[in-house]
Coordinates of C-alpha atoms in Angstrom, one line a residue:
M1 CA 81.0 92.9 123.8
S2 CA 84.2 94.9 123.6
A3 CA 86.0 95.8 120.4
D4 CA 88.8 93.3 121.3
K5 CA 86.3 90.4 121.3
V6 CA 84.5 91.0 118.0
F7 CA 85.1 92.5 114.6
H8 CA 83.6 96.0 114.3
P9 CA 84.1 97.5 110.8
R10 CA 85.0 101.1 110.9
S11 CA 82.4 101.8 108.1
E12 CA 78.7 101.3 108.1
G13 CA 79.2 98.0 106.5
I14 CA 78.0 94.6 107.7
P15 CA 79.6 93.7 111.0
S16 CA 80.6 90.1 111.8
E17 CA 78.9 90.1 115.2
G18 CA 80.0 87.5 117.7
V19 CA 83.2 86.6 115.9
K20 CA 86.2 86.8 118.1
D21 CA 89.1 88.9 116.7
Q22 CA 91.8 86.3 117.0
Y23 CA 94.4 89.0 116.4
A24 CA 93.3 91.3 119.2
D25 CA 96.3 90.6 121.5
G26 CA 98.7 91.8 118.8
K27 CA 100.8 88.6 118.9
A28 CA 100.1 87.8 115.2
A29 CA 100.9 91.3 114.1
R30 CA 104.2 91.3 115.9
A31 CA 105.1 87.8 114.5
W32 CA 104.1 88.9 111.0
N33 CA 106.3 92.0 111.3
K34 CA 109.2 90.0 112.6
F35 CA 109.2 87.2 110.0
I36 CA 107.5 88.8 107.0
G37 CA 108.5 92.4 107.6
D38 CA 110.5 94.8 105.5
S39 CA 113.9 93.3 106.6
N40 CA 112.9 89.9 105.2
Q41 CA 113.9 88.9 101.6
R42 CA 110.4 87.7 101.1
T43 CA 109.1 91.3 101.1
Q44 CA 111.8 92.2 98.6
N45 CA 110.5 89.5 96.3
Y46 CA 106.9 90.8 96.7
K47 CA 108.2 94.3 95.9
D48 CA 110.0 93.3 92.8
F49 CA 107.1 91.3 91.5
L50 CA 104.2 93.6 92.3
I51 CA 105.9 96.9 91.4
G52 CA 107.3 95.4 88.2
L53 CA 103.8 94.1 87.3
L54 CA 102.1 97.5 88.1
K55 CA 104.7 99.5 86.1
K56 CA 104.5 97.0 83.2
H57 CA 100.8 97.7 82.9
G58 CA 101.1 101.4 83.3
C59 CA 99.4 101.5 86.7
K60 CA 100.0 104.6 88.8
I61 CA 103.6 93.8 100.6
D62 CA 102.3 96.0 101.8
S63 CA 100.9 99.5 102.0
M64 CA 104.0 101.2 103.3
M65 CA 106.1 99.6 100.5
L66 CA 103.8 100.8 97.7
V67 CA 103.4 104.3 99.2
D68 CA 107.1 104.6 99.4
E69 CA 107.3 103.8 95.7
G70 CA 105.0 106.6 94.9
F71 CA 101.6 104.8 94.7
G72 CA 98.5 106.2 96.4
L73 CA 97.0 103.6 98.8
V74 CA 93.7 102.8 100.6
S75 CA 94.6 100.0 103.0
I76 CA 92.0 97.7 104.7
D77 CA 92.0 94.9 107.3
A78 CA 89.3 93.1 109.2
S79 CA 91.3 93.3 112.4
D80 CA 91.9 96.8 114.0
K81 CA 95.0 95.4 115.7
M82 CA 96.6 94.5 112.4
L83 CA 95.8 97.9 111.0
K84 CA 97.2 99.6 114.1
H85 CA 100.6 98.0 113.4
A86 CA 100.5 99.6 109.9
L87 CA 99.3 102.8 111.5
K88 CA 102.3 102.8 113.9
A89 CA 104.7 102.5 111.0
R90 CA 102.7 105.3 109.2
W91 CA 102.9 107.5 112.4
E92 CA 106.7 107.5 112.0
K93 CA 106.1 109.2 108.6
R94 CA 103.2 111.4 109.9
R95 CA 104.4 114.5 108.1
N96 CA 103.9 112.8 104.7
P97 CA 100.3 113.4 103.5
K98 CA 100.4 110.4 101.2
Y99 CA 99.7 108.1 104.2
D100 CA 96.2 109.3 104.9
E101 CA 93.7 106.8 103.4
W102 CA 93.4 103.5 105.2
E103 CA 89.9 102.1 106.0
A104 CA 87.1 100.2 104.2
N105 CA 85.0 97.0 104.4
W106 CA 85.2 94.3 101.7
E107 CA 81.5 93.6 101.9
T108 CA 80.5 97.2 101.2
L109 CA 83.7 98.3 99.5
P110 CA 82.4 100.4 96.5
R111 CA 80.0 102.3 98.8
D112 CA 82.7 102.8 101.5
I113 CA 85.3 104.0 99.0
N114 CA 82.7 106.4 97.4
S115 CA 82.0 107.9 100.8
F116 CA 85.5 109.5 101.1
L117 CA 86.8 109.3 97.5
P118 CA 83.6 110.0 95.4
G119 CA 83.7 108.5 91.9
T120 CA 87.1 107.0 92.4
Q121 CA 88.2 103.8 90.6
F122 CA 91.6 102.3 91.1
D123 CA 94.5 101.2 88.8
A124 CA 95.0 98.1 91.0
V125 CA 93.5 96.2 93.9
I126 CA 96.0 94.0 95.7
C127 CA 95.1 91.3 98.2
L128 CA 98.1 89.5 99.8
G129 CA 98.7 87.1 102.7
N130 CA 95.8 85.1 104.0
S131 CA 93.2 87.8 104.2
F132 CA 90.6 86.2 101.9
A133 CA 90.6 82.9 103.9
H134 CA 89.4 84.9 106.9
L135 CA 86.0 85.7 105.3
L136 CA 83.3 83.8 106.9
D137 CA 81.2 81.5 104.7
E138 CA 78.1 82.4 106.7
Y139 CA 75.5 80.8 104.3
G140 CA 77.5 77.8 103.1
D141 CA 77.4 78.8 99.5
Q142 CA 80.4 81.3 99.4
R143 CA 78.1 84.2 98.5
V144 CA 80.0 86.5 100.7
Q145 CA 83.3 85.6 99.1
K146 CA 81.8 86.0 95.6
M147 CA 80.3 89.4 96.6
C148 CA 83.7 90.6 97.8
L149 CA 85.4 89.6 94.6
E150 CA 82.8 91.4 92.6
N151 CA 83.3 94.4 94.8
F152 CA 87.0 94.3 94.0
A153 CA 86.2 94.2 90.3
K154 CA 83.8 97.2 90.6
C155 CA 86.6 99.3 92.2
L156 CA 88.9 98.9 89.2
K157 CA 89.2 101.2 86.2
P158 CA 88.9 99.5 82.8
G159 CA 92.4 98.0 82.2
G160 CA 93.0 97.9 86.0
L161 CA 94.6 95.0 87.7
L162 CA 93.5 92.7 90.6
E163 CA 96.5 91.0 92.1
F164 CA 95.4 88.3 94.5
R165 CA 97.6 85.9 96.5
L166 CA 96.0 82.5 97.4
C167 CA 98.1 80.8 100.1
Y168 CA 98.9 77.1 100.2
Y169 CA 95.6 75.8 98.8
P170 CA 96.3 73.9 95.6
H171 CA 93.1 71.9 96.1
K172 CA 91.2 75.2 95.7
L173 CA 93.0 76.5 92.7
D174 CA 90.4 75.5 90.1
T175 CA 87.4 76.6 92.2
F176 CA 89.0 80.0 93.0
T177 CA 90.0 80.5 89.4
K178 CA 86.4 80.0 88.4
M179 CA 85.1 82.4 91.1
L180 CA 87.5 85.1 90.0
D181 CA 86.5 84.7 86.3
E182 CA 82.8 84.9 87.2
A183 CA 83.4 88.0 89.4
F184 CA 84.7 89.8 86.3
G185 CA 81.9 88.4 84.1
N186 CA 84.3 86.0 82.4
R187 CA 85.7 88.9 80.4
A188 CA 89.0 89.6 82.2
A189 CA 92.4 88.5 81.2
H190 CA 93.5 86.0 83.8
S191 CA 97.1 85.0 84.6
I192 CA 98.3 82.7 87.4
Y193 CA 101.8 82.8 88.9
A194 CA 103.4 80.3 91.3
D195 CA 106.0 81.6 93.8
F196 CA 106.4 84.7 91.5
Q197 CA 107.0 82.5 88.4
P198 CA 104.7 81.4 85.6
L199 CA 102.5 78.5 86.9
S200 CA 103.9 76.0 84.4
Q201 CA 107.5 76.5 85.8
V202 CA 106.8 75.5 89.4
P203 CA 105.6 71.9 89.9
V204 CA 104.9 72.3 93.7
P205 CA 104.3 75.9 94.5
G206 CA 104.0 77.4 98.0
F207 CA 101.4 79.9 96.9
Y208 CA 99.6 81.3 93.9
I209 CA 99.2 84.8 92.6
H210 CA 96.2 85.5 90.4
V211 CA 96.4 88.6 88.1
M212 CA 93.1 89.8 86.5
Q213 CA 93.0 92.7 84.0
K214 CA 89.6 94.3 83.7
K215 CA 88.2 94.9 80.3

């Protein structure tokens, strides 16, 4: 099958064979860029919230936004087409060496990172949008999802932050909160925000942002 029909990870990680890449035609990437792109106020809200949080915790929405603010980035996506739209924006800044690291696979993340950045751990791991919901529950017990969360935790330095947006799933809030806590061995500080505000201040949020601080 062609690369436009299935996911092919760029690393030696586990491929999701036989799963159609629903973003291969580029329509979703173009729509995302139009409605959620840098010209939209929503991105400014992300920028203010995320960068403020990172700087508050002494850490050194999207990849381009953070790189432009002076952060070093490794950006990943299951769909090559979605990454290519980021790479197109990066190409316009091709003379800037800060835009060089982009690829990895969630299911083998620590190994993949170590292959090109040996011994590296990160100040922050950030997962926005609906990326997590695209992971397949191949075995019916969420083992893949749990493994990926544990991999995120392994990539963090002590004191590092995981910032995770869970979109539009209030019925999954308690379950996902427990999964995150367990991924960090029930030892991480865990804060939950609703629409960029403390959870208690928003009765019917559109989305949640979980912030974990690794011990």
